Tab-separated table of C-alpha atoms and ligand atoms in Angstrom:
chain	number	residue	atom	x	y	z
A	702	MET	CA	0.000	0.000	0.000
A	703	PRO	CA	1.459	3.405	-0.904
A	704	LEU	CA	1.810	5.825	2.006
A	705	THR	CA	-0.149	9.078	1.843
A	706	PRO	CA	1.101	12.313	3.401
A	707	LEU	CA	-1.151	14.780	5.187
A	708	VAL	CA	-2.279	17.479	2.764
A	709	TYR	CA	-3.723	20.864	3.790
A	710	TRP	CA	-5.541	23.061	1.319
A	711	ALA	CA	-6.985	26.540	0.839
A	712	GLN	CA	-8.318	28.372	-2.180
A	713	ARG	CA	-8.556	31.805	-3.757
A	714	HIS	CA	-10.586	32.768	-6.814
A	715	GLY	CA	-7.685	31.922	-9.113
A	716	GLU	CA	-5.582	29.423	-7.165
A	717	ILE	CA	-5.513	26.360	-4.946
A	718	TYR	CA	-2.808	26.128	-2.299
A	719	LEU	CA	-1.718	22.667	-1.147
A	720	ARG	CA	0.637	22.118	1.765
A	721	VAL	CA	2.090	18.571	1.890
A	722	GLU	CA	3.425	17.587	5.308
A	723	LEU	CA	6.745	16.010	4.315
A	724	THR	CA	10.087	17.035	5.743
A	725	ASP	CA	13.212	17.077	3.555
A	726	ALA	CA	11.201	15.962	0.539
A	727	GLN	CA	13.255	14.749	-2.414
A	728	ASN	CA	12.607	13.459	-5.937
A	729	ILE	CA	9.310	15.343	-6.050
A	730	SER	CA	7.118	14.477	-9.034
A	731	ILE	CA	3.857	16.299	-9.738
A	732	CYS	CA	1.731	15.353	-12.772
A	733	VAL	CA	-1.336	17.265	-13.831
A	734	LYS	CA	-4.000	16.270	-16.347
A	735	GLU	CA	-7.249	18.229	-16.672
A	736	LYS	CA	-8.757	17.769	-13.182
A	737	LEU	CA	-6.231	15.271	-11.856
A	738	LEU	CA	-3.081	15.970	-9.832
A	739	GLN	CA	-0.687	13.161	-8.882
A	740	PHE	CA	2.056	13.727	-6.350
A	741	ARG	CA	4.978	11.495	-5.426
A	742	ALA	CA	8.079	12.190	-3.308
A	743	GLN	CA	10.496	10.711	-0.820
A	744	GLY	CA	10.626	12.330	2.573
A	745	HIS	CA	9.896	12.132	6.262
A	746	GLY	CA	6.147	11.979	6.932
A	747	ALA	CA	3.764	10.511	9.498
A	748	LYS	CA	5.198	7.040	8.784
A	749	GLY	CA	8.851	8.039	8.953
A	750	GLN	CA	11.274	8.210	6.027
A	751	ASN	CA	9.492	6.691	3.052
A	752	GLU	CA	8.023	7.227	-0.366
A	753	TYR	CA	4.675	9.052	-0.180
A	754	GLU	CA	2.078	9.735	-2.825
A	755	PHE	CA	-1.437	11.004	-3.321
A	756	SER	CA	-3.747	11.956	-6.124
A	757	LEU	CA	-6.567	14.460	-6.194
A	758	GLU	CA	-9.371	14.804	-8.680
A	759	PHE	CA	-10.384	18.454	-8.459
A	760	LEU	CA	-13.906	19.778	-8.765
A	761	SER	CA	-13.076	21.654	-11.983
A	762	PRO	CA	-10.200	21.663	-14.477
A	763	ILE	CA	-6.880	23.224	-13.536
A	764	LYS	CA	-4.084	24.691	-15.611
A	765	PRO	CA	-1.212	22.321	-16.464
A	766	GLU	CA	1.429	24.660	-14.958
A	767	VAL	CA	1.877	23.895	-11.275
A	768	SER	CA	4.500	25.535	-9.107
A	769	HIS	CA	5.955	23.984	-5.988
A	770	LYS	CA	8.449	24.938	-3.356
A	771	SER	CA	10.031	22.495	-0.989
A	772	THR	CA	11.132	23.700	2.441
A	773	GLN	CA	12.711	21.709	5.245
A	774	ARG	CA	9.270	21.119	6.777
A	775	GLN	CA	6.810	20.853	3.870
A	776	VAL	CA	6.123	21.057	0.160
A	777	ASN	CA	3.973	24.010	-0.921
A	778	ILE	CA	2.115	23.550	-4.183
A	779	THR	CA	0.216	26.271	-6.061
A	780	VAL	CA	-2.310	25.122	-8.631
A	781	HIS	CA	-4.036	27.597	-10.966
A	782	LYS	CA	-7.734	27.143	-11.711
A	783	GLU	CA	-8.579	26.935	-15.407
A	784	GLN	CA	-11.463	29.381	-14.811
A	785	ARG	CA	-11.534	31.939	-12.027
A	786	GLY	CA	-14.268	31.309	-9.514
A	787	TRP	CA	-15.075	29.981	-6.062
A	788	TRP	CA	-15.254	26.176	-5.657
A	789	GLU	CA	-17.814	24.845	-3.181
A	790	ARG	CA	-15.366	22.013	-2.368
A	791	LEU	CA	-11.946	20.901	-3.542
A	792	THR	CA	-12.551	17.471	-4.996
A	793	ALA	CA	-14.886	15.993	-7.578
A	794	GLN	CA	-16.131	13.396	-5.094
A	795	GLU	CA	-18.323	14.789	-2.370
A	796	ARG	CA	-16.635	12.852	0.416
A	797	LYS	CA	-13.402	14.512	1.388
A	798	PRO	CA	-10.325	12.199	1.241
A	799	VAL	CA	-9.058	11.345	4.728
A	800	PHE	CA	-5.559	12.769	4.154
A	801	LEU	CA	-7.010	16.179	3.229
A	802	ALA	CA	-7.731	19.009	5.709
A	803	PRO	CA	-8.268	22.775	5.492
A	804	ASP	CA	-5.134	24.895	5.827
A	805	PHE	CA	-6.322	27.342	8.462
A	806	ASP	CA	-3.137	29.393	8.143
A	807	ARG	CA	-4.235	30.395	4.628
A	808	TRP	CA	-7.965	29.744	4.887
A	809	LEU	CA	-10.332	32.444	3.641
A	810	ASP	CA	-14.008	32.155	2.845
A	811	GLU	CA	-15.355	33.563	-0.398
A	812	SER	CA	-16.170	37.042	0.899
A	813	ASP	CA	-12.799	37.363	2.659
A	814	ALA	CA	-11.063	36.318	-0.545
A	815	GLU	CA	-13.024	38.950	-2.460
A	816	MET	CA	-12.011	41.519	0.131
A	817	GLU	CA	-8.392	40.391	-0.296
A	818	ILE	CA	-8.697	40.938	-4.071
A	819	ARG	CA	-10.215	44.372	-3.503
A	820	GLU	CA	-7.474	45.307	-1.045
A	821	LYS	CA	-4.798	44.147	-3.476
A	822	GLU	CA	-6.419	46.167	-6.247
A	823	GLU	CA	-6.646	49.252	-4.046
A	824	LYS	CA	-2.995	48.842	-3.092
A	825	ARG	CA	-2.075	48.535	-6.774
A	826	ASN	CA	-4.122	51.658	-7.578
A	827	ARG	CA	-2.538	53.592	-4.723
A	828	LEU	CA	0.905	52.542	-5.954
A	829	LYS	CA	-0.020	53.602	-9.482
A	830	ALA	CA	-1.328	56.967	-8.244
A	831	SER	CA	1.796	57.651	-6.194
A	832	ARG	CA	3.936	56.687	-9.191
A	833	HIS	CA	1.973	59.161	-11.298
A	834	GLU	CA	2.438	61.833	-8.633
A	835	GLU	CA	6.161	61.091	-8.554
A	836	GLU	CA	6.345	61.279	-12.347
A	837	GLY	CA	4.469	64.592	-12.191
A	838	PHE	CA	6.996	65.899	-9.684
A	839	VAL	CA	9.911	64.656	-11.782
A	840	SER	CA	8.565	66.314	-14.904
A	841	LEU	CA	7.896	69.540	-12.982
A	842	LYS	CA	11.483	69.447	-11.708
A	843	THR	CA	12.755	68.828	-15.238
A	844	VAL	CA	10.792	71.793	-16.592
A	845	TYR	CA	12.016	74.016	-13.758
A	846	LEU	CA	15.670	73.017	-14.224
A	847	PHE	CA	15.451	73.284	-17.991
A	848	VAL	CA	13.940	76.784	-17.866
A	849	TYR	CA	16.444	77.886	-15.200
A	850	ASN	CA	19.401	76.617	-17.224
A	851	LEU	CA	18.013	78.091	-20.430
A	852	VAL	CA	17.612	81.544	-18.868
A	853	GLN	CA	21.158	81.398	-17.472
A	854	PHE	CA	22.492	80.163	-20.790
A	855	LEU	CA	20.790	83.013	-22.673
A	856	GLY	CA	22.001	85.554	-20.110
A	857	PHE	CA	25.627	84.441	-20.121
A	858	SER	CA	25.644	83.958	-23.910
A	859	TRP	CA	24.425	87.525	-24.315
A	860	ILE	CA	27.226	88.696	-21.996
A	861	PHE	CA	29.906	86.646	-23.748
A	862	VAL	CA	28.860	87.551	-27.309
A	863	ASN	CA	28.344	91.215	-26.444
A	864	MET	CA	31.788	91.479	-24.826
A	865	THR	CA	33.472	89.610	-27.700
A	866	VAL	CA	31.838	91.788	-30.357
A	867	ARG	CA	32.680	94.979	-28.445
A	868	LEU	CA	36.267	93.794	-28.058
A	869	PHE	CA	36.536	93.310	-31.828
A	870	ILE	CA	34.870	96.624	-32.632
A	871	PHE	CA	36.310	98.927	-29.944
A	872	GLY	CA	39.498	97.058	-29.090
A	873	GLN	CA	41.089	98.036	-25.757
A	874	ASP	CA	38.499	100.788	-25.190
A	875	SER	CA	35.844	98.160	-24.603
A	876	LEU	CA	37.702	97.033	-21.458
A	877	TYR	CA	36.817	100.281	-19.713
A	878	ASP	CA	33.042	100.290	-20.075
A	879	THR	CA	32.239	96.618	-19.458
A	880	PHE	CA	30.387	97.424	-16.262
A	881	HIS	CA	28.095	99.992	-17.915
A	882	THR	CA	27.129	97.749	-20.792
A	883	ILE	CA	27.019	94.363	-19.092
A	884	SER	CA	26.340	94.795	-15.376
A	885	ASP	CA	22.507	94.709	-15.512
A	886	VAL	CA	22.439	91.305	-17.162
A	887	MET	CA	25.265	90.066	-14.929
A	888	PHE	CA	23.371	91.244	-11.822
A	889	PHE	CA	20.288	89.399	-13.052
A	890	CYS	CA	22.142	86.144	-13.762
A	891	GLN	CA	24.078	86.189	-10.519
A	892	ILE	CA	21.030	86.955	-8.356
A	893	LEU	CA	19.269	84.097	-10.123
A	894	ALA	CA	22.280	81.849	-9.384
A	895	ALA	CA	21.210	81.869	-5.714
A	896	ALA	CA	18.694	79.227	-6.870
A	897	GLU	CA	21.663	76.867	-7.286
A	898	VAL	CA	22.301	76.940	-3.546
A	899	ILE	CA	18.621	76.174	-2.923
A	900	ASN	CA	18.689	73.372	-5.521
A	901	ALA	CA	21.718	71.796	-3.881
A	902	ALA	CA	20.385	72.256	-0.337
A	903	PHE	CA	16.976	70.685	-1.111
A	904	GLY	CA	18.400	67.859	-3.225
A	905	VAL	CA	16.855	69.109	-6.482
A	906	VAL	CA	20.228	68.412	-8.090
A	907	ARG	CA	22.778	65.875	-6.865
A	908	THR	CA	25.614	68.175	-5.882
A	909	GLY	CA	27.437	69.472	-2.830
A	910	VAL	CA	26.068	72.525	-1.007
A	911	ILE	CA	29.472	73.847	0.120
A	912	PRO	CA	31.064	74.172	-3.360
A	913	THR	CA	27.875	75.836	-4.599
A	914	VAL	CA	27.781	78.296	-1.685
A	915	ILE	CA	31.472	79.133	-2.210
A	916	GLN	CA	30.821	79.697	-5.906
A	917	VAL	CA	27.670	81.817	-5.575
A	918	VAL	CA	28.661	83.808	-2.477
A	919	GLY	CA	32.198	84.313	-3.810
A	920	ARG	CA	31.031	85.716	-7.137
A	921	ASN	CA	28.242	87.834	-5.682
A	922	PHE	CA	30.596	89.357	-3.130
A	923	VAL	CA	32.917	90.488	-5.903
A	924	LEU	CA	30.064	91.602	-8.156
A	925	PHE	CA	27.940	93.527	-5.674
A	926	ILE	CA	30.417	94.694	-3.014
A	927	ILE	CA	33.792	95.007	-4.700
A	928	ILE	CA	32.709	96.163	-8.151
A	929	GLY	CA	29.073	97.211	-7.814
A	930	SER	CA	29.317	99.368	-4.689
A	931	LEU	CA	32.432	101.342	-5.765
A	932	GLU	CA	31.988	103.715	-8.660
A	933	GLU	CA	35.767	103.948	-8.968
A	934	MET	CA	35.844	100.269	-9.887
A	935	HIS	CA	33.222	100.463	-12.626
A	936	ASN	CA	35.588	101.403	-15.416
A	937	GLN	CA	38.524	99.239	-14.360
A	938	PRO	CA	39.661	96.767	-17.066
A	939	VAL	CA	39.656	94.017	-14.407
A	940	VAL	CA	35.835	94.006	-14.643
A	941	PHE	CA	36.203	92.851	-18.244
A	942	PHE	CA	38.412	89.935	-17.248
A	943	VAL	CA	36.191	88.890	-14.344
A	944	PHE	CA	33.002	88.962	-16.448
A	945	TYR	CA	34.643	87.334	-19.458
A	946	LEU	CA	36.105	84.461	-17.418
A	947	TRP	CA	32.812	83.847	-15.607
A	948	SER	CA	30.756	83.786	-18.802
A	949	SER	CA	33.318	81.604	-20.653
A	950	ILE	CA	32.492	78.609	-18.456
A	951	GLU	CA	28.772	79.261	-18.172
A	952	ILE	CA	28.121	79.162	-21.911
A	953	PHE	CA	29.173	75.495	-21.739
A	954	ARG	CA	27.973	74.552	-18.247
A	955	TYR	CA	24.323	75.547	-18.661
A	956	PRO	CA	23.681	73.871	-22.042
A	957	PHE	CA	25.373	70.780	-20.579
A	958	TYR	CA	22.788	70.821	-17.757
A	959	MET	CA	19.974	71.479	-20.266
A	960	LEU	CA	20.847	68.289	-22.135
A	961	GLY	CA	21.240	66.482	-18.818
A	962	CYS	CA	17.600	67.333	-17.984
A	963	PHE	CA	16.638	64.961	-20.802
A	964	ASN	CA	19.324	62.383	-20.004
A	965	THR	CA	21.153	63.301	-23.158
A	966	GLU	CA	24.666	64.494	-23.691
A	967	TRP	CA	26.896	65.792	-26.387
A	968	LYS	CA	30.387	64.415	-25.774
A	969	THR	CA	32.254	67.557	-26.882
A	970	LEU	CA	30.105	69.700	-24.591
A	971	THR	CA	30.649	67.328	-21.657
A	972	TRP	CA	34.367	67.429	-22.267
A	973	LEU	CA	34.352	71.233	-22.410
A	974	ARG	CA	32.204	71.545	-19.244
A	975	TYR	CA	34.564	69.305	-17.287
A	976	THR	CA	37.835	70.576	-18.755
A	977	ILE	CA	37.937	74.299	-19.420
A	978	TRP	CA	37.499	75.154	-15.738
A	979	ILE	CA	41.080	73.896	-15.288
A	980	PRO	CA	42.607	77.088	-16.734
A	981	LEU	CA	39.519	79.294	-16.189
A	982	TYR	CA	39.047	78.755	-12.458
A	983	PRO	CA	42.511	79.891	-11.292
A	984	LEU	CA	42.412	82.750	-13.814
A	985	GLY	CA	38.941	83.739	-12.566
A	986	VAL	CA	40.073	83.714	-8.931
A	987	LEU	CA	43.183	85.682	-9.913
A	988	ALA	CA	41.065	88.325	-11.687
A	989	GLU	CA	38.718	88.509	-8.678
A	990	ALA	CA	41.747	88.844	-6.352
A	991	VAL	CA	43.108	91.705	-8.494
A	992	ALA	CA	39.712	93.449	-8.215
A	993	VAL	CA	39.748	92.973	-4.413
A	994	VAL	CA	43.314	94.336	-4.156
A	995	GLN	CA	42.395	97.332	-6.356
A	996	SER	CA	39.377	98.073	-4.175
A	997	ILE	CA	41.357	98.146	-0.896
A	998	PRO	CA	42.685	101.760	-1.189
A	999	ILE	CA	39.240	102.911	-2.324
A	1000	PHE	CA	37.538	101.405	0.735
A	1001	ASP	CA	40.269	102.930	2.924
A	1002	GLU	CA	39.793	106.355	1.361
A	1003	THR	CA	36.021	106.438	1.226
A	1004	LYS	CA	35.551	104.596	4.556
A	1005	LEU	CA	32.671	102.794	2.892
A	1006	LEU	CA	31.422	99.821	4.954
A	1007	SER	CA	33.925	100.615	7.716
A	1008	ILE	CA	32.873	99.752	11.260
A	1009	PRO	CA	32.875	102.766	13.615
A	1010	LEU	CA	34.622	102.165	16.957
A	1011	PRO	CA	34.243	103.812	20.371
A	1012	LYS	CA	36.488	106.900	20.611
A	1013	ALA	CA	38.835	105.260	23.128
A	1014	LEU	CA	39.775	102.540	20.602
A	1015	GLY	CA	40.286	104.720	17.533
A	1016	THR	CA	38.142	105.929	14.673
A	1017	SER	CA	36.935	102.816	12.780
A	1018	ILE	CA	37.866	99.432	11.356
A	1019	SER	CA	38.243	99.794	7.627
A	1020	PHE	CA	36.473	97.298	5.424
A	1021	SER	CA	39.866	96.650	3.841
A	1022	SER	CA	40.906	94.665	6.977
A	1023	PHE	CA	38.150	92.216	6.139
A	1024	LEU	CA	39.336	92.158	2.518
A	1025	TYR	CA	42.764	90.875	3.550
A	1026	ILE	CA	41.020	87.991	5.304
A	1027	TYR	CA	38.817	87.536	2.246
A	1028	LEU	CA	41.889	87.151	0.027
A	1029	VAL	CA	42.925	84.177	2.166
A	1030	LEU	CA	39.356	82.804	2.029
A	1031	MET	CA	39.464	83.102	-1.752
A	1032	PHE	CA	42.548	80.973	-1.851
A	1033	LEU	CA	40.874	78.354	0.377
A	1034	GLY	CA	37.688	78.552	-1.734
A	1035	LEU	CA	39.779	78.004	-4.853
A	1036	LEU	CA	41.363	74.898	-3.326
A	1037	ILE	CA	38.004	73.456	-2.175
A	1038	ASN	CA	36.265	74.040	-5.502
A	1039	PHE	CA	39.227	73.001	-7.597
A	1040	ARG	CA	39.281	69.702	-5.708
A	1041	HIS	CA	35.494	69.363	-6.062
A	1042	LEU	CA	35.567	70.017	-9.809
A	1043	TYR	CA	38.509	67.653	-10.214
A	1044	LYS	CA	36.504	64.909	-8.450
A	1045	GLN	CA	33.426	65.639	-10.591
A	1046	ARG	CA	35.588	65.411	-13.707
A	1047	LYS	CA	37.124	62.108	-12.620
A	1048	LYS	CA	33.703	60.686	-11.705
A	1049	ARG	CA	32.198	61.777	-15.013
A	1050	PHE	CA	34.931	60.377	-17.228
A	1051	ARG	CA	35.393	57.224	-15.151
A	1052	THR	CA	31.665	56.303	-15.371
A	1053	LYS	CA	31.575	57.133	-19.051
A	1054	LYS	CA	34.581	54.896	-19.689
A	1055	ARG	CA	33.005	52.063	-17.677
A	1056	LYS	CA	29.715	52.458	-19.602
A	1057	ALA	CA	31.610	52.336	-22.882
A	1058	ASN	CA	33.324	49.004	-21.943
B	2049	LIG	C1	30.046	80.820	3.675
B	2049	LIG	C2	30.666	81.859	2.879
B	2049	LIG	C3	31.755	81.361	2.040
B	2049	LIG	C4	32.480	82.446	1.368
B	2049	LIG	C5	33.614	81.887	0.648
B	2049	LIG	C6	34.348	82.890	-0.086
B	2049	LIG	C7	35.400	82.220	-0.868
B	2049	LIG	C8	35.454	82.789	-2.170
B	2049	LIG	C9	36.028	81.840	-3.198
B	2049	LIG	C10	35.651	82.296	-4.482
B	2049	LIG	C11	35.914	81.316	-5.556
B	2049	LIG	C12	34.966	81.575	-6.692
B	2049	LIG	C13	35.725	81.863	-7.906
B	2049	LIG	C14	34.848	81.827	-9.133
B	2049	LIG	O1	33.928	82.873	-9.055
B	2049	LIG	C15	35.706	81.983	-10.305
B	2049	LIG	C16	35.059	81.519	-11.537
B	2049	LIG	O2	33.931	81.119	-11.633
B	2049	LIG	S1	36.074	81.566	-12.873
B	2049	LIG	C17	35.263	80.750	-14.162
B	2049	LIG	C18	35.408	79.259	-14.076
B	2049	LIG	N1	34.507	78.769	-13.109
B	2049	LIG	C19	34.079	77.505	-13.098
B	2049	LIG	O3	34.425	76.676	-13.889
B	2049	LIG	C20	33.093	77.136	-12.042
B	2049	LIG	C21	31.713	77.034	-12.593
B	2049	LIG	N2	30.810	76.619	-11.567
B	2049	LIG	C22	30.568	75.344	-11.263
B	2049	LIG	O4	31.032	74.422	-11.873
B	2049	LIG	C23	29.590	75.076	-10.107
B	2049	LIG	O5	29.084	76.238	-9.669
B	2049	LIG	C24	30.252	74.254	-8.967
B	2049	LIG	C25	29.368	74.324	-7.721
B	2049	LIG	C26	31.629	74.807	-8.626
B	2049	LIG	C27	30.337	72.801	-9.412
B	2049	LIG	O6	29.168	72.335	-9.947
B	2049	LIG	P1	28.411	71.009	-9.466
B	2049	LIG	O7	28.831	70.636	-8.085
B	2049	LIG	O8	26.949	71.197	-9.656
B	2049	LIG	O9	28.985	69.885	-10.400
B	2049	LIG	P2	28.360	69.246	-11.687
B	2049	LIG	O10	28.223	70.252	-12.750
B	2049	LIG	O11	29.169	68.044	-11.984
B	2049	LIG	O12	26.884	68.794	-11.258
B	2049	LIG	C28	26.647	67.711	-10.372
B	2049	LIG	C29	25.319	67.039	-10.732
B	2049	LIG	O13	24.249	67.938	-10.559
B	2049	LIG	C30	23.606	68.179	-11.798
B	2049	LIG	N3	23.304	69.612	-11.842
B	2049	LIG	C31	23.974	70.596	-11.216
B	2049	LIG	N4	23.413	71.771	-11.494
B	2049	LIG	C32	22.386	71.519	-12.319
B	2049	LIG	C33	21.423	72.336	-12.970
B	2049	LIG	N5	21.429	73.665	-12.814
B	2049	LIG	N6	20.491	71.731	-13.748
B	2049	LIG	C34	20.473	70.378	-13.919
B	2049	LIG	N7	21.360	69.554	-13.333
B	2049	LIG	C35	22.299	70.125	-12.544
B	2049	LIG	C36	24.608	67.796	-12.857
B	2049	LIG	O14	24.014	67.445	-14.064
B	2049	LIG	C37	25.279	66.640	-12.193
B	2049	LIG	O15	24.421	65.512	-12.267
B	2049	LIG	P3	24.984	64.099	-12.747
B	2049	LIG	O16	26.176	63.796	-11.875
B	2049	LIG	O17	23.821	63.178	-12.554
B	2049	LIG	O18	25.343	64.305	-14.180
């Protein structure tokens, strides 16, 4: 007489779950034909280590594909009903086979199973809705970044082209009136650049906050305090160099970001974005340092932004004292950002190389 294992069952609208009580089951064979399922395996059951088998004639036809998973304690079988629906019993014969019992761990009655389906559907819908929301946010972010980069690109391109054309037409003379012709657009672009700090701080773009703060604060300090607030600085040729060096990188950086918004890139542009800062950054810092040094005697003379002191201590602390400290900060800022840009460059070209392999 073949030995029969204990079999527990439960159903859903689409599936039948069978749990066969056999430990360390091996050589499992499951055959399915229309309504019939035949199981055979070696394992440790109620009658010790032996070969066990059973067959079940289901109430309605089942699909031929049956999946099973054997664990140390049992064999779990999932059978798919040919047609979805609730079966009033498992087997064709009305009398339940003696080795068969309900699996109360998985047991659900019809209404509970329907509720389970509804819950699953609701969960799926919620997931879909949140994915849509996320996609909406992503596309909103893309539009925002694209427009921001486009505006900056147009602004800095206008500056760069204007200065280049004026240099060709007026030669050296153009160096002296850069501020008057360019400053409004430069003010606009650099005020707008504060958004880059916000973007970095709130994770809108994946970049460090410190390098961005150094960049934006450093430039705006030179633009608004050193050059903008001193009329004597307005027609200094150094303004030309500062503005020209700033715009030279931005006409490549912003279109690079614009393409990045659509996960696209143009290799030459990527190379330019991550390479031309190497000469431009030190030159830019040098030009800014020259402007700071040139402004020192003017701040001393005009006493602009100086801090008044009580009479006993002297007259005032000139703003130029702070500028000496700022020159050191500039050098530190240069080192931090140079290192940051070097890392970004290495990361960019290393990943690209790996992708190409
Ligand atoms: C607290 C007070 C501190 C005061 C300190 C004072 C110190 C003063 C020091 C002054 C030094 C400043 C000198 C400077 O003014 C001189 C010049 O600018 S000279 C001209 C040359 N300059 C440059 O080359 C620098 C240009 N600027 C920059 O590159 C950035 O501003 C910088 C923050 C330095 C670096 O950029 P970032 O960290 O963003 O690197 P990535 O470009 O590689 O971007 C990283 C990822 O973020 C994505 N990203 C970034 N921005 C955007 C954007 N606007 N739109 C879309 N995507 C963006 C980018 O695509 C990268 O993503 P992924 O890695 O996935 O590709």
